Amino acid sequence: MGRWGIVTFATVAAVVTACSPSAADDAAGDETTTSTTRTPRITDDSGRPPVTFDPCYDIPDDVMNAAGYDAAKKEIADMPMGTYTFLGCAYEGTISVPGVLARYDLLVLAGNVTLDEELKRNGHVAESVQINGRPALVEVDPNARDTCRYVLQTTFGIVGLIRIYHKDHPGAVPQDEWCAGVLDLATTLEPFIQD
């Protein structure tokens, strides 16, 4: 099975295509407001469905700002792979967590691999959940320190939220804190997934 970029944020960083906030905003202003009428920025030759949800354009900036991520600094993070495609958007943010203020990186990826493929690939660290009634996985891999992944099923494939917690204190972040607040974020973003 092919490798896709939900493994770690570091993997994605190697293939990120940066876009200035004004360029992303200008491009979004030129497009229609629903992803179902937008031509996908990237397609592949796999015969898989086109990715119809574009995280940088289909998630409103005010929603991300309210969630603690600076939408003015978002960057396009696409991954054209030939046999599958991921459209991505990278954010930095500082979110208040009870008793602590922490810095996070967040990557939202929409790809045309299936939830079953993701489960086969990461089933050893995945737990099945529902996000607003949508089938999903939560993945906490002890080898991907300080990282939490939520992967939601769509008609074209999956949308993944990958968050890295950058600790601001000495010592390890307890594993049970890696996903603090990510379920709430996934629940907030799920209604914007057009499929």
Short mmCIF file of N, CA and C in Angstrom, two decimals:
data_model
loop_
_atom_site.label_atom_id
_atom_site.label_comp_id
_atom_site.label_asym_id
_atom_site.label_seq_id
_atom_site.Cartn_x
_atom_site.Cartn_y
_atom_site.Cartn_z
N MET A 1 0.85 -1.18 0.00
CA MET A 1 0.00 0.00 0.00
C MET A 1 0.89 1.23 0.00
N GLY A 2 0.50 2.27 -0.71
CA GLY A 2 1.30 3.49 -0.82
C GLY A 2 1.39 4.24 0.50
N ARG A 3 2.41 5.07 0.58
CA ARG A 3 2.56 5.89 1.78
C ARG A 3 1.85 7.20 1.55
N TRP A 4 1.12 7.65 2.51
CA TRP A 4 0.53 8.98 2.40
C TRP A 4 0.94 9.81 3.59
N GLY A 5 0.78 11.11 3.45
CA GLY A 5 1.41 12.06 4.35
C GLY A 5 0.71 12.32 5.65
N ILE A 6 -0.01 11.33 6.23
CA ILE A 6 -0.64 11.57 7.51
C ILE A 6 0.27 11.07 8.63
N VAL A 7 1.43 10.57 8.29
CA VAL A 7 2.31 9.99 9.29
C VAL A 7 2.75 11.03 10.31
N THR A 8 3.44 12.05 9.86
CA THR A 8 3.91 13.08 10.78
C THR A 8 3.92 14.43 10.09
N PHE A 9 3.89 15.47 10.87
CA PHE A 9 3.95 16.82 10.32
C PHE A 9 5.30 17.04 9.66
N ALA A 10 6.35 16.40 10.18
CA ALA A 10 7.68 16.55 9.60
C ALA A 10 7.71 16.03 8.18
N THR A 11 7.04 14.92 7.92
CA THR A 11 6.97 14.38 6.57
C THR A 11 6.32 15.39 5.64
N VAL A 12 5.26 15.99 6.10
CA VAL A 12 4.54 16.96 5.29
C VAL A 12 5.38 18.19 5.05
N ALA A 13 6.14 18.61 6.05
CA ALA A 13 6.94 19.82 5.92
C ALA A 13 7.90 19.72 4.75
N ALA A 14 8.33 18.53 4.42
CA ALA A 14 9.25 18.34 3.31
C ALA A 14 8.60 18.60 1.96
N VAL A 15 7.29 18.52 1.89
CA VAL A 15 6.61 18.70 0.60
C VAL A 15 5.62 19.85 0.62
N VAL A 16 5.67 20.70 1.63
CA VAL A 16 4.73 21.81 1.73
C VAL A 16 5.01 22.83 0.62
N THR A 17 3.94 23.26 -0.01
CA THR A 17 4.00 24.35 -0.97
C THR A 17 3.45 25.57 -0.26
N ALA A 18 4.32 26.51 0.09
CA ALA A 18 3.89 27.67 0.87
C ALA A 18 3.11 28.63 -0.01
N CYS A 19 2.17 29.30 0.62
CA CYS A 19 1.36 30.30 -0.06
C CYS A 19 1.17 31.44 0.92
N SER A 20 1.45 32.65 0.49
CA SER A 20 1.26 33.76 1.40
C SER A 20 -0.20 33.91 1.75
N PRO A 21 -0.52 34.40 2.95
CA PRO A 21 -1.93 34.54 3.33
C PRO A 21 -2.72 35.37 2.34
N SER A 22 -2.13 36.44 1.82
CA SER A 22 -2.89 37.27 0.88
C SER A 22 -3.14 36.54 -0.42
N ALA A 23 -2.17 35.73 -0.87
CA ALA A 23 -2.38 34.96 -2.09
C ALA A 23 -3.47 33.92 -1.91
N ALA A 24 -3.47 33.26 -0.75
CA ALA A 24 -4.52 32.27 -0.49
C ALA A 24 -5.87 32.94 -0.40
N ASP A 25 -5.93 34.11 0.26
CA ASP A 25 -7.19 34.83 0.38
C ASP A 25 -7.68 35.32 -0.97
N ASP A 26 -6.74 35.83 -1.81
CA ASP A 26 -7.12 36.29 -3.14
C ASP A 26 -7.67 35.14 -3.97
N ALA A 27 -6.99 33.98 -3.88
CA ALA A 27 -7.46 32.82 -4.65
C ALA A 27 -8.83 32.39 -4.16
N ALA A 28 -9.03 32.42 -2.84
CA ALA A 28 -10.32 32.02 -2.29
C ALA A 28 -11.40 32.98 -2.74
N GLY A 29 -11.07 34.28 -2.84
CA GLY A 29 -12.05 35.27 -3.26
C GLY A 29 -12.46 35.09 -4.71
N ASP A 30 -11.58 34.50 -5.52
CA ASP A 30 -11.88 34.28 -6.93
C ASP A 30 -12.71 33.03 -7.15
N GLU A 31 -12.80 32.16 -6.17
CA GLU A 31 -13.51 30.90 -6.32
C GLU A 31 -14.93 31.02 -5.78
N THR A 32 -15.76 30.07 -6.14
CA THR A 32 -17.09 30.03 -5.57
C THR A 32 -16.99 29.54 -4.14
N THR A 33 -18.05 29.71 -3.37
CA THR A 33 -17.98 29.42 -1.95
C THR A 33 -18.17 27.95 -1.62
N THR A 34 -18.62 27.13 -2.53
CA THR A 34 -18.78 25.71 -2.21
C THR A 34 -17.79 24.89 -2.99
N SER A 35 -17.20 23.92 -2.31
CA SER A 35 -16.18 23.12 -2.95
C SER A 35 -16.75 22.20 -4.02
N THR A 36 -18.05 21.95 -4.01
CA THR A 36 -18.62 21.05 -5.01
C THR A 36 -18.59 21.66 -6.40
N THR A 37 -18.46 22.98 -6.54
CA THR A 37 -18.40 23.61 -7.85
C THR A 37 -16.99 24.03 -8.21
N ARG A 38 -16.05 23.96 -7.28
CA ARG A 38 -14.66 24.35 -7.53
C ARG A 38 -13.93 23.19 -8.19
N THR A 39 -13.12 23.51 -9.21
CA THR A 39 -12.26 22.51 -9.79
C THR A 39 -11.13 22.24 -8.81
N PRO A 40 -10.87 20.98 -8.44
CA PRO A 40 -9.80 20.71 -7.48
C PRO A 40 -8.46 21.26 -7.99
N ARG A 41 -7.67 21.83 -7.08
CA ARG A 41 -6.37 22.38 -7.44
C ARG A 41 -5.43 21.31 -7.95
N ILE A 42 -5.60 20.09 -7.45
CA ILE A 42 -4.72 18.99 -7.83
C ILE A 42 -5.58 17.77 -8.08
N THR A 43 -5.28 17.06 -9.14
CA THR A 43 -5.91 15.76 -9.39
C THR A 43 -4.78 14.77 -9.64
N ASP A 44 -5.10 13.51 -9.63
CA ASP A 44 -4.09 12.49 -9.87
C ASP A 44 -4.59 11.54 -10.96
N ASP A 45 -3.75 10.60 -11.32
CA ASP A 45 -4.07 9.67 -12.40
C ASP A 45 -4.49 8.30 -11.88
N SER A 46 -5.01 8.26 -10.66
CA SER A 46 -5.29 6.99 -10.00
C SER A 46 -6.66 6.42 -10.30
N GLY A 47 -7.57 7.24 -10.81
CA GLY A 47 -8.96 6.80 -10.93
C GLY A 47 -9.73 6.96 -9.64
N ARG A 48 -9.07 7.44 -8.59
CA ARG A 48 -9.75 7.72 -7.33
C ARG A 48 -10.60 8.98 -7.49
N PRO A 49 -11.58 9.19 -6.60
CA PRO A 49 -12.40 10.40 -6.70
C PRO A 49 -11.57 11.66 -6.52
N PRO A 50 -11.96 12.75 -7.17
CA PRO A 50 -11.25 14.01 -6.92
C PRO A 50 -11.53 14.49 -5.50
N VAL A 51 -10.58 15.18 -4.92
CA VAL A 51 -10.73 15.73 -3.56
C VAL A 51 -11.53 17.02 -3.69
N THR A 52 -12.75 17.00 -3.18
CA THR A 52 -13.67 18.13 -3.36
C THR A 52 -13.70 19.08 -2.17
N PHE A 53 -12.97 18.77 -1.12
CA PHE A 53 -12.89 19.65 0.05
C PHE A 53 -11.49 20.22 0.11
N ASP A 54 -11.37 21.52 0.16
CA ASP A 54 -10.08 22.19 0.17
C ASP A 54 -9.93 22.93 1.49
N PRO A 55 -9.16 22.40 2.43
CA PRO A 55 -9.12 22.98 3.78
C PRO A 55 -8.76 24.45 3.84
N CYS A 56 -7.84 24.92 3.00
CA CYS A 56 -7.46 26.34 3.07
C CYS A 56 -8.57 27.25 2.59
N TYR A 57 -9.48 26.77 1.76
CA TYR A 57 -10.54 27.60 1.21
C TYR A 57 -11.91 27.31 1.80
N ASP A 58 -12.15 26.08 2.25
CA ASP A 58 -13.49 25.70 2.69
C ASP A 58 -13.71 25.81 4.19
N ILE A 59 -12.65 26.03 4.95
CA ILE A 59 -12.80 26.28 6.39
C ILE A 59 -12.71 27.80 6.57
N PRO A 60 -13.77 28.43 7.06
CA PRO A 60 -13.73 29.89 7.23
C PRO A 60 -12.62 30.34 8.19
N ASP A 61 -11.96 31.43 7.82
CA ASP A 61 -10.88 31.96 8.65
C ASP A 61 -11.37 32.31 10.05
N ASP A 62 -12.59 32.86 10.16
CA ASP A 62 -13.07 33.25 11.48
C ASP A 62 -13.26 32.03 12.39
N VAL A 63 -13.59 30.89 11.81
CA VAL A 63 -13.73 29.66 12.59
C VAL A 63 -12.36 29.23 13.13
N MET A 64 -11.34 29.29 12.28
CA MET A 64 -10.00 28.91 12.73
C MET A 64 -9.46 29.90 13.75
N ASN A 65 -9.70 31.19 13.53
CA ASN A 65 -9.25 32.19 14.50
C ASN A 65 -9.92 31.97 15.85
N ALA A 66 -11.21 31.68 15.84
CA ALA A 66 -11.94 31.43 17.09
C ALA A 66 -11.42 30.18 17.79
N ALA A 67 -10.89 29.23 17.02
CA ALA A 67 -10.35 28.00 17.60
C ALA A 67 -8.93 28.18 18.11
N GLY A 68 -8.34 29.38 17.90
CA GLY A 68 -7.01 29.66 18.42
C GLY A 68 -5.90 29.54 17.41
N TYR A 69 -6.24 29.42 16.12
CA TYR A 69 -5.23 29.31 15.07
C TYR A 69 -5.25 30.58 14.23
N ASP A 70 -4.08 31.08 13.87
CA ASP A 70 -3.97 32.32 13.13
C ASP A 70 -4.17 32.05 11.65
N ALA A 71 -5.39 32.26 11.17
CA ALA A 71 -5.71 31.98 9.77
C ALA A 71 -4.97 32.91 8.82
N ALA A 72 -4.53 34.07 9.29
CA ALA A 72 -3.78 34.98 8.43
C ALA A 72 -2.43 34.40 8.04
N LYS A 73 -1.95 33.43 8.79
CA LYS A 73 -0.65 32.81 8.51
C LYS A 73 -0.77 31.38 7.97
N LYS A 74 -1.97 30.99 7.56
CA LYS A 74 -2.13 29.63 7.04
C LYS A 74 -1.31 29.46 5.77
N GLU A 75 -0.89 28.22 5.52
CA GLU A 75 -0.10 27.91 4.33
C GLU A 75 -0.69 26.69 3.64
N ILE A 76 -0.75 26.75 2.33
CA ILE A 76 -1.18 25.59 1.55
C ILE A 76 -0.11 24.51 1.70
N ALA A 77 -0.54 23.29 1.92
CA ALA A 77 0.37 22.16 2.13
C ALA A 77 -0.12 20.97 1.33
N ASP A 78 -0.05 21.07 0.01
CA ASP A 78 -0.57 20.03 -0.87
C ASP A 78 0.44 18.91 -1.08
N MET A 79 -0.09 17.73 -1.38
CA MET A 79 0.75 16.56 -1.59
C MET A 79 0.25 15.78 -2.81
N PRO A 80 0.62 16.18 -4.01
CA PRO A 80 0.25 15.39 -5.19
C PRO A 80 1.15 14.15 -5.26
N MET A 81 0.56 12.97 -5.24
CA MET A 81 1.34 11.75 -5.17
C MET A 81 1.22 10.86 -6.41
N GLY A 82 0.43 11.24 -7.38
CA GLY A 82 0.27 10.40 -8.57
C GLY A 82 -0.80 9.35 -8.40
N THR A 83 -0.69 8.52 -7.35
CA THR A 83 -1.68 7.47 -7.13
C THR A 83 -2.73 7.88 -6.10
N TYR A 84 -2.55 9.01 -5.47
CA TYR A 84 -3.54 9.62 -4.58
C TYR A 84 -3.14 11.06 -4.37
N THR A 85 -4.03 11.86 -3.82
CA THR A 85 -3.80 13.29 -3.66
C THR A 85 -4.22 13.74 -2.28
N PHE A 86 -3.48 14.65 -1.70
CA PHE A 86 -3.87 15.33 -0.47
C PHE A 86 -3.81 16.83 -0.69
N LEU A 87 -4.91 17.52 -0.38
CA LEU A 87 -4.93 18.97 -0.33
C LEU A 87 -4.82 19.34 1.14
N GLY A 88 -3.87 20.20 1.47
CA GLY A 88 -3.65 20.49 2.88
C GLY A 88 -3.57 21.96 3.19
N CYS A 89 -3.75 22.24 4.48
CA CYS A 89 -3.62 23.60 4.99
C CYS A 89 -2.96 23.52 6.36
N ALA A 90 -1.87 24.27 6.53
CA ALA A 90 -1.10 24.26 7.77
C ALA A 90 -1.36 25.54 8.55
N TYR A 91 -1.54 25.38 9.86
CA TYR A 91 -1.81 26.49 10.77
C TYR A 91 -0.88 26.42 11.96
N GLU A 92 -0.60 27.58 12.55
CA GLU A 92 0.06 27.65 13.84
C GLU A 92 -0.92 28.28 14.80
N GLY A 93 -0.86 27.89 16.06
CA GLY A 93 -1.81 28.48 16.99
C GLY A 93 -1.39 28.33 18.43
N THR A 94 -1.98 29.16 19.25
CA THR A 94 -1.85 29.06 20.69
C THR A 94 -3.25 28.93 21.24
N ILE A 95 -3.50 27.84 21.90
CA ILE A 95 -4.84 27.55 22.40
C ILE A 95 -4.78 27.42 23.91
N SER A 96 -5.76 27.96 24.58
CA SER A 96 -5.83 27.83 26.02
C SER A 96 -6.35 26.45 26.38
N VAL A 97 -5.57 25.72 27.13
CA VAL A 97 -5.97 24.42 27.66
C VAL A 97 -6.03 24.59 29.17
N PRO A 98 -7.02 24.03 29.84
CA PRO A 98 -7.15 24.25 31.28
C PRO A 98 -5.82 24.12 32.03
N GLY A 99 -5.43 25.21 32.67
CA GLY A 99 -4.23 25.20 33.48
C GLY A 99 -2.94 25.46 32.73
N VAL A 100 -3.00 25.59 31.39
CA VAL A 100 -1.76 25.78 30.63
C VAL A 100 -2.07 26.51 29.33
N LEU A 101 -1.10 27.23 28.82
CA LEU A 101 -1.20 27.85 27.51
C LEU A 101 -0.13 27.20 26.65
N ALA A 102 -0.50 26.56 25.55
CA ALA A 102 0.46 25.79 24.76
C ALA A 102 0.40 26.19 23.30
N ARG A 103 1.51 25.96 22.59
CA ARG A 103 1.61 26.26 21.16
C ARG A 103 1.43 24.97 20.37
N TYR A 104 0.70 25.08 19.27
CA TYR A 104 0.41 23.92 18.45
C TYR A 104 0.65 24.20 16.98
N ASP A 105 1.00 23.18 16.22
CA ASP A 105 0.93 23.20 14.76
C ASP A 105 -0.22 22.30 14.39
N LEU A 106 -0.98 22.71 13.40
CA LEU A 106 -2.12 21.93 12.94
C LEU A 106 -2.05 21.81 11.43
N LEU A 107 -2.24 20.61 10.95
CA LEU A 107 -2.33 20.36 9.52
C LEU A 107 -3.68 19.71 9.26
N VAL A 108 -4.44 20.29 8.33
CA VAL A 108 -5.71 19.70 7.90
C VAL A 108 -5.49 19.20 6.49
N LEU A 109 -5.65 17.89 6.28
CA LEU A 109 -5.42 17.26 4.99
C LEU A 109 -6.70 16.59 4.50
N ALA A 110 -7.05 16.82 3.24
CA ALA A 110 -8.16 16.13 2.59
C ALA A 110 -7.56 15.27 1.50
N GLY A 111 -7.82 13.96 1.57
CA GLY A 111 -7.20 13.05 0.61
C GLY A 111 -8.15 12.02 0.07
N ASN A 112 -7.79 11.44 -1.07
CA ASN A 112 -8.65 10.45 -1.69
C ASN A 112 -8.17 9.02 -1.44
N VAL A 113 -7.73 8.76 -0.22
CA VAL A 113 -7.57 7.40 0.27
C VAL A 113 -8.77 7.13 1.18
N THR A 114 -9.12 5.89 1.38
CA THR A 114 -10.32 5.58 2.15
C THR A 114 -10.01 5.45 3.64
N LEU A 115 -11.06 5.54 4.44
CA LEU A 115 -10.91 5.33 5.88
C LEU A 115 -10.45 3.90 6.15
N ASP A 116 -10.92 2.94 5.35
CA ASP A 116 -10.46 1.55 5.52
C ASP A 116 -8.96 1.43 5.25
N GLU A 117 -8.47 2.13 4.23
CA GLU A 117 -7.03 2.10 3.96
C GLU A 117 -6.26 2.70 5.14
N GLU A 118 -6.78 3.81 5.67
CA GLU A 118 -6.13 4.44 6.83
C GLU A 118 -6.14 3.50 8.03
N LEU A 119 -7.26 2.81 8.24
CA LEU A 119 -7.36 1.87 9.36
C LEU A 119 -6.38 0.71 9.18
N LYS A 120 -6.25 0.20 7.96
CA LYS A 120 -5.29 -0.89 7.72
C LYS A 120 -3.87 -0.41 7.98
N ARG A 121 -3.60 0.84 7.63
CA ARG A 121 -2.26 1.38 7.78
C ARG A 121 -1.92 1.70 9.23
N ASN A 122 -2.86 2.26 9.96
CA ASN A 122 -2.58 2.73 11.32
C ASN A 122 -3.50 2.12 12.37
N GLY A 123 -4.09 0.97 12.06
CA GLY A 123 -5.01 0.33 13.00
C GLY A 123 -4.41 0.03 14.35
N HIS A 124 -3.11 -0.17 14.41
CA HIS A 124 -2.44 -0.48 15.68
C HIS A 124 -2.46 0.70 16.66
N VAL A 125 -2.73 1.92 16.15
CA VAL A 125 -2.79 3.09 17.03
C VAL A 125 -4.13 3.81 16.90
N ALA A 126 -5.09 3.21 16.20
CA ALA A 126 -6.35 3.89 15.89
C ALA A 126 -7.51 3.33 16.71
N GLU A 127 -8.43 4.22 17.02
CA GLU A 127 -9.68 3.85 17.69
C GLU A 127 -10.83 4.46 16.87
N SER A 128 -11.84 3.66 16.58
CA SER A 128 -12.99 4.15 15.83
C SER A 128 -13.85 5.04 16.71
N VAL A 129 -14.27 6.18 16.14
CA VAL A 129 -15.13 7.14 16.83
C VAL A 129 -16.13 7.69 15.82
N GLN A 130 -17.04 8.51 16.29
CA GLN A 130 -17.97 9.23 15.43
C GLN A 130 -17.80 10.72 15.72
N ILE A 131 -17.76 11.53 14.66
CA ILE A 131 -17.70 12.99 14.80
C ILE A 131 -18.98 13.53 14.16
N ASN A 132 -19.89 14.00 14.98
CA ASN A 132 -21.20 14.47 14.49
C ASN A 132 -21.88 13.40 13.64
N GLY A 133 -21.73 12.15 14.00
CA GLY A 133 -22.32 11.04 13.28
C GLY A 133 -21.49 10.54 12.11
N ARG A 134 -20.37 11.17 11.82
CA ARG A 134 -19.50 10.77 10.70
C ARG A 134 -18.46 9.77 11.21
N PRO A 135 -18.29 8.62 10.54
CA PRO A 135 -17.26 7.67 10.96
C PRO A 135 -15.87 8.33 10.94
N ALA A 136 -15.08 8.02 11.95
CA ALA A 136 -13.77 8.64 12.07
C ALA A 136 -12.85 7.74 12.89
N LEU A 137 -11.58 8.11 12.91
CA LEU A 137 -10.57 7.44 13.72
C LEU A 137 -9.86 8.49 14.55
N VAL A 138 -9.47 8.13 15.75
CA VAL A 138 -8.53 8.94 16.52
C VAL A 138 -7.27 8.09 16.63
N GLU A 139 -6.13 8.70 16.32
CA GLU A 139 -4.87 7.97 16.29
C GLU A 139 -3.86 8.66 17.20
N VAL A 140 -3.35 7.90 18.15
CA VAL A 140 -2.30 8.38 19.05
C VAL A 140 -1.18 7.36 18.99
N ASP A 141 -0.13 7.72 18.29
CA ASP A 141 1.00 6.82 18.10
C ASP A 141 2.11 7.22 19.08
N PRO A 142 2.47 6.34 20.01
CA PRO A 142 3.52 6.67 20.98
C PRO A 142 4.84 7.05 20.31
N ASN A 143 5.06 6.57 19.08
CA ASN A 143 6.29 6.90 18.36
C ASN A 143 6.24 8.27 17.68
N ALA A 144 5.06 8.88 17.58
CA ALA A 144 4.91 10.23 17.04
C ALA A 144 4.61 11.16 18.20
N ARG A 145 5.62 11.39 19.01
CA ARG A 145 5.48 12.11 20.27
C ARG A 145 4.75 13.44 20.11
N ASP A 146 3.84 13.68 21.05
CA ASP A 146 3.09 14.94 21.16
C ASP A 146 2.16 15.19 19.97
N THR A 147 1.79 14.14 19.25
CA THR A 147 0.96 14.27 18.05
C THR A 147 -0.36 13.54 18.22
N CYS A 148 -1.42 14.19 17.78
CA CYS A 148 -2.76 13.61 17.81
C CYS A 148 -3.37 13.73 16.42
N ARG A 149 -4.00 12.66 15.94
CA ARG A 149 -4.62 12.68 14.61
C ARG A 149 -6.08 12.25 14.73
N TYR A 150 -6.94 13.01 14.09
CA TYR A 150 -8.33 12.62 13.87
C TYR A 150 -8.50 12.49 12.36
N VAL A 151 -9.09 11.39 11.92
CA VAL A 151 -9.28 11.14 10.49
C VAL A 151 -10.76 10.87 10.28
N LEU A 152 -11.42 11.71 9.46
CA LEU A 152 -12.86 11.63 9.23
C LEU A 152 -13.14 11.09 7.83
N GLN A 153 -14.13 10.22 7.74
CA GLN A 153 -14.53 9.65 6.46
C GLN A 153 -15.31 10.67 5.63
N THR A 154 -15.08 10.67 4.31
CA THR A 154 -15.82 11.50 3.38
C THR A 154 -16.20 10.65 2.17
N THR A 155 -17.00 11.20 1.26
CA THR A 155 -17.35 10.45 0.05
C THR A 155 -16.16 10.34 -0.89
N PHE A 156 -15.23 11.29 -0.86
CA PHE A 156 -14.05 11.22 -1.72
C PHE A 156 -12.89 10.50 -1.05
N GLY A 157 -12.94 10.30 0.26
CA GLY A 157 -11.84 9.66 0.98
C GLY A 157 -11.84 10.02 2.45
N ILE A 158 -10.89 10.87 2.86
CA ILE A 158 -10.74 11.23 4.27
C ILE A 158 -10.34 12.70 4.42
N VAL A 159 -10.61 13.23 5.60
CA VAL A 159 -10.04 14.50 6.04
C VAL A 159 -9.35 14.22 7.37
N GLY A 160 -8.09 14.58 7.44
CA GLY A 160 -7.32 14.35 8.65
C GLY A 160 -6.93 15.65 9.33
N LEU A 161 -7.01 15.67 10.64
CA LEU A 161 -6.52 16.77 11.46
C LEU A 161 -5.33 16.23 12.23
N ILE A 162 -4.16 16.78 11.99
CA ILE A 162 -2.95 16.33 12.65
C ILE A 162 -2.42 17.51 13.46
N ARG A 163 -2.39 17.34 14.78
CA ARG A 163 -1.94 18.43 15.64
C ARG A 163 -0.70 18.00 16.41
N ILE A 164 0.30 18.87 16.43
CA ILE A 164 1.51 18.65 17.21
C ILE A 164 1.54 19.67 18.34
N TYR A 165 1.72 19.18 19.54
CA TYR A 165 1.78 19.99 20.75
C TYR A 165 3.25 20.32 21.00
N HIS A 166 3.60 21.60 20.96
CA HIS A 166 4.97 22.05 21.25
C HIS A 166 5.01 22.49 22.70
N LYS A 167 5.56 21.64 23.52
CA LYS A 167 5.57 21.93 24.96
C LYS A 167 6.38 23.18 25.28
N ASP A 168 5.96 23.85 26.31
CA ASP A 168 6.65 25.06 26.76
C ASP A 168 7.21 24.87 28.16
N HIS A 169 7.54 23.61 28.48
CA HIS A 169 8.07 23.29 29.80
C HIS A 169 9.01 22.10 29.67
N PRO A 170 9.91 21.93 30.63
CA PRO A 170 10.81 20.77 30.57
C PRO A 170 10.05 19.48 30.84
N GLY A 171 10.59 18.38 30.35
CA GLY A 171 9.97 17.08 30.56
C GLY A 171 8.95 16.78 29.48
N ALA A 172 8.49 15.55 29.50
CA ALA A 172 7.56 15.07 28.48
C ALA A 172 6.14 15.55 28.73
N VAL A 173 5.40 15.70 27.65
CA VAL A 173 3.96 15.96 27.76
C VAL A 173 3.29 14.61 27.95
N PRO A 174 2.48 14.45 28.99
CA PRO A 174 1.80 13.16 29.18
C PRO A 174 0.95 12.82 27.95
N GLN A 175 0.99 11.56 27.56
CA GLN A 175 0.29 11.12 26.35
C GLN A 175 -1.20 11.45 26.39
N ASP A 176 -1.80 11.43 27.58
CA ASP A 176 -3.24 11.72 27.66
C ASP A 176 -3.55 13.19 27.40
N GLU A 177 -2.51 14.04 27.26
CA GLU A 177 -2.72 15.45 26.93
C GLU A 177 -2.52 15.76 25.44
N TRP A 178 -1.99 14.80 24.68
CA TRP A 178 -1.68 15.06 23.28
C TRP A 178 -2.94 15.44 22.49
N CYS A 179 -4.08 14.87 22.83
CA CYS A 179 -5.32 15.11 22.09
C CYS A 179 -6.25 16.10 22.77
N ALA A 180 -5.80 16.76 23.83
CA ALA A 180 -6.67 17.69 24.54
C ALA A 180 -7.22 18.75 23.59
N GLY A 181 -8.53 18.82 23.47
CA GLY A 181 -9.19 19.82 22.65
C GLY A 181 -9.35 19.47 21.18
N VAL A 182 -8.71 18.39 20.70
CA VAL A 182 -8.77 18.07 19.27
C VAL A 182 -10.15 17.53 18.89
N LEU A 183 -10.79 16.79 19.77
CA LEU A 183 -12.15 16.33 19.48
C LEU A 183 -13.09 17.51 19.29
N ASP A 184 -12.98 18.52 20.14
CA ASP A 184 -13.82 19.71 19.99
C ASP A 184 -13.55 20.40 18.65
N LEU A 185 -12.28 20.49 18.27
CA LEU A 185 -11.93 21.11 16.99
C LEU A 185 -12.51 20.30 15.83
N ALA A 186 -12.36 18.98 15.88
CA ALA A 186 -12.90 18.12 14.81
C ALA A 186 -14.41 18.27 14.72
N THR A 187 -15.08 18.36 15.85
CA THR A 187 -16.54 18.53 15.88
C THR A 187 -16.94 19.87 15.28
N THR A 188 -16.14 20.91 15.52
CA THR A 188 -16.41 22.23 14.96
C THR A 188 -16.20 22.27 13.45
N LEU A 189 -15.14 21.60 12.97
CA LEU A 189 -14.81 21.67 11.55
C LEU A 189 -15.62 20.71 10.69
N GLU A 190 -16.13 19.64 11.26
CA GLU A 190 -16.83 18.61 10.46
C GLU A 190 -17.95 19.16 9.60
N PRO A 191 -18.80 20.09 10.07
CA PRO A 191 -19.88 20.58 9.21
C PRO A 191 -19.42 21.30 7.94
N PHE A 192 -18.16 21.74 7.90
CA PHE A 192 -17.66 22.44 6.73
C PHE A 192 -17.15 21.50 5.64
N ILE A 193 -17.05 20.21 5.96
CA ILE A 193 -16.57 19.25 4.96
C ILE A 193 -17.66 19.01 3.94
N GLN A 194 -17.41 19.47 2.72
CA GLN A 194 -18.37 19.29 1.63
C GLN A 194 -18.06 17.96 0.96
N ASP A 195 -19.02 17.07 0.96
CA ASP A 195 -18.83 15.82 0.23
C ASP A 195 -20.17 15.33 -0.20
#
